[in-house]
Short mmCIF file of C-alpha atoms in Angstrom, two decimals:
data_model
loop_
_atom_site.label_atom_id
_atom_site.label_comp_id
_atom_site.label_asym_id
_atom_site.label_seq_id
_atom_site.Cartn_x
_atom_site.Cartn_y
_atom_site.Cartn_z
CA UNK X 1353 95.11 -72.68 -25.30
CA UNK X 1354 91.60 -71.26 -24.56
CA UNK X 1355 91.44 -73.28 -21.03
CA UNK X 1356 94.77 -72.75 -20.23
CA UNK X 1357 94.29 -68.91 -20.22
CA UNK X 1358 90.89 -69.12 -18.61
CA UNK X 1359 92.63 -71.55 -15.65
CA UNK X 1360 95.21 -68.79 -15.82
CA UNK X 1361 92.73 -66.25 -14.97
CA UNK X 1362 90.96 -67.95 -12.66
CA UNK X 1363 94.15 -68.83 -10.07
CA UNK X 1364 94.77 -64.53 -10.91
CA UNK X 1365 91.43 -63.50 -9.52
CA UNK X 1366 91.22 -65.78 -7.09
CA UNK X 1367 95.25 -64.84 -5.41
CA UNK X 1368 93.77 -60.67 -6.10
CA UNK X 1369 90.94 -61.74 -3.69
CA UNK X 1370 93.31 -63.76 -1.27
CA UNK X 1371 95.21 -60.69 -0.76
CA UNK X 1372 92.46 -58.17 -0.27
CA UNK X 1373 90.94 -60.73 2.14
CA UNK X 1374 94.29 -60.94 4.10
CA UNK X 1375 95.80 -57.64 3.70
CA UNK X 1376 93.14 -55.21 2.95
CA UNK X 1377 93.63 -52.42 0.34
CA UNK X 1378 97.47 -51.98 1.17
CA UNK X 1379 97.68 -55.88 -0.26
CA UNK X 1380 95.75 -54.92 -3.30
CA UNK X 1381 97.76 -51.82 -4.06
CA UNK X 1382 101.16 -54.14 -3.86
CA UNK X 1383 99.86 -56.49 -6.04
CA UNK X 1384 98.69 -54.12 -8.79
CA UNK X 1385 102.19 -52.28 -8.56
CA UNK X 1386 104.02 -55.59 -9.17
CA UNK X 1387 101.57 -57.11 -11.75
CA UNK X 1388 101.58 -53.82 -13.76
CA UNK X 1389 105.45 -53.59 -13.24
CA UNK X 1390 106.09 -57.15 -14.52
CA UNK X 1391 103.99 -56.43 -17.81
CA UNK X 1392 105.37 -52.74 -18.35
CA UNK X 1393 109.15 -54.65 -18.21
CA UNK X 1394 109.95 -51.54 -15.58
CA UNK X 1395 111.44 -52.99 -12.61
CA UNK X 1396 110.88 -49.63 -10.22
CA UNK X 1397 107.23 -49.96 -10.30
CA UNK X 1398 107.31 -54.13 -10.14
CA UNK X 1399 110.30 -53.50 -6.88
CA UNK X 1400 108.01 -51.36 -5.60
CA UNK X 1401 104.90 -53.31 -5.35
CA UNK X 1402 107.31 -56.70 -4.15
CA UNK X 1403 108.61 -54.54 -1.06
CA UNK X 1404 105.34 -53.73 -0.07
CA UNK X 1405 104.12 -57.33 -0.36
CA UNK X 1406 107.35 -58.41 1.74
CA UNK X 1407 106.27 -55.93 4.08
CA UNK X 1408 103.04 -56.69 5.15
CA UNK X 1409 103.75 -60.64 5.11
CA UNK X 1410 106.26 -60.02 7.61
CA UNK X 1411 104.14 -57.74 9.52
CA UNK X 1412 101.63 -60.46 9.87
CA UNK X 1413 104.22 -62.98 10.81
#
């Protein structure tokens, strides 16, 4: 369970860093808004952050 939690973790950080890379601060705000909105169980804040992450990959497209 240990590992699985750590691999877990590790795919987590490495996505955060992904979209920072990619799409700056605006990326890392997004991402933090729907992370923190799927574990609070409020679907405003978790909507919120998934627009803005819909946004800026079709910007880039």
């Amino acid at each position: 369970m240990p590992l699985v939690a750590l691999v877990v973790a590790a795919l987590a950080i490495g996505f955060e860093n992904l979209v920072q890379w990619k799409y700056g601060p605006m990326g890392i705000i997004a991402f933090a808004a729907l992370s923190i909105g799927l574990k609070a169980r409020n679907t405003t804040i978790s909507g919120i952050g998934a627009v803005i992450l819909v946004m800026l990959l079709a910007q880039s497209g």
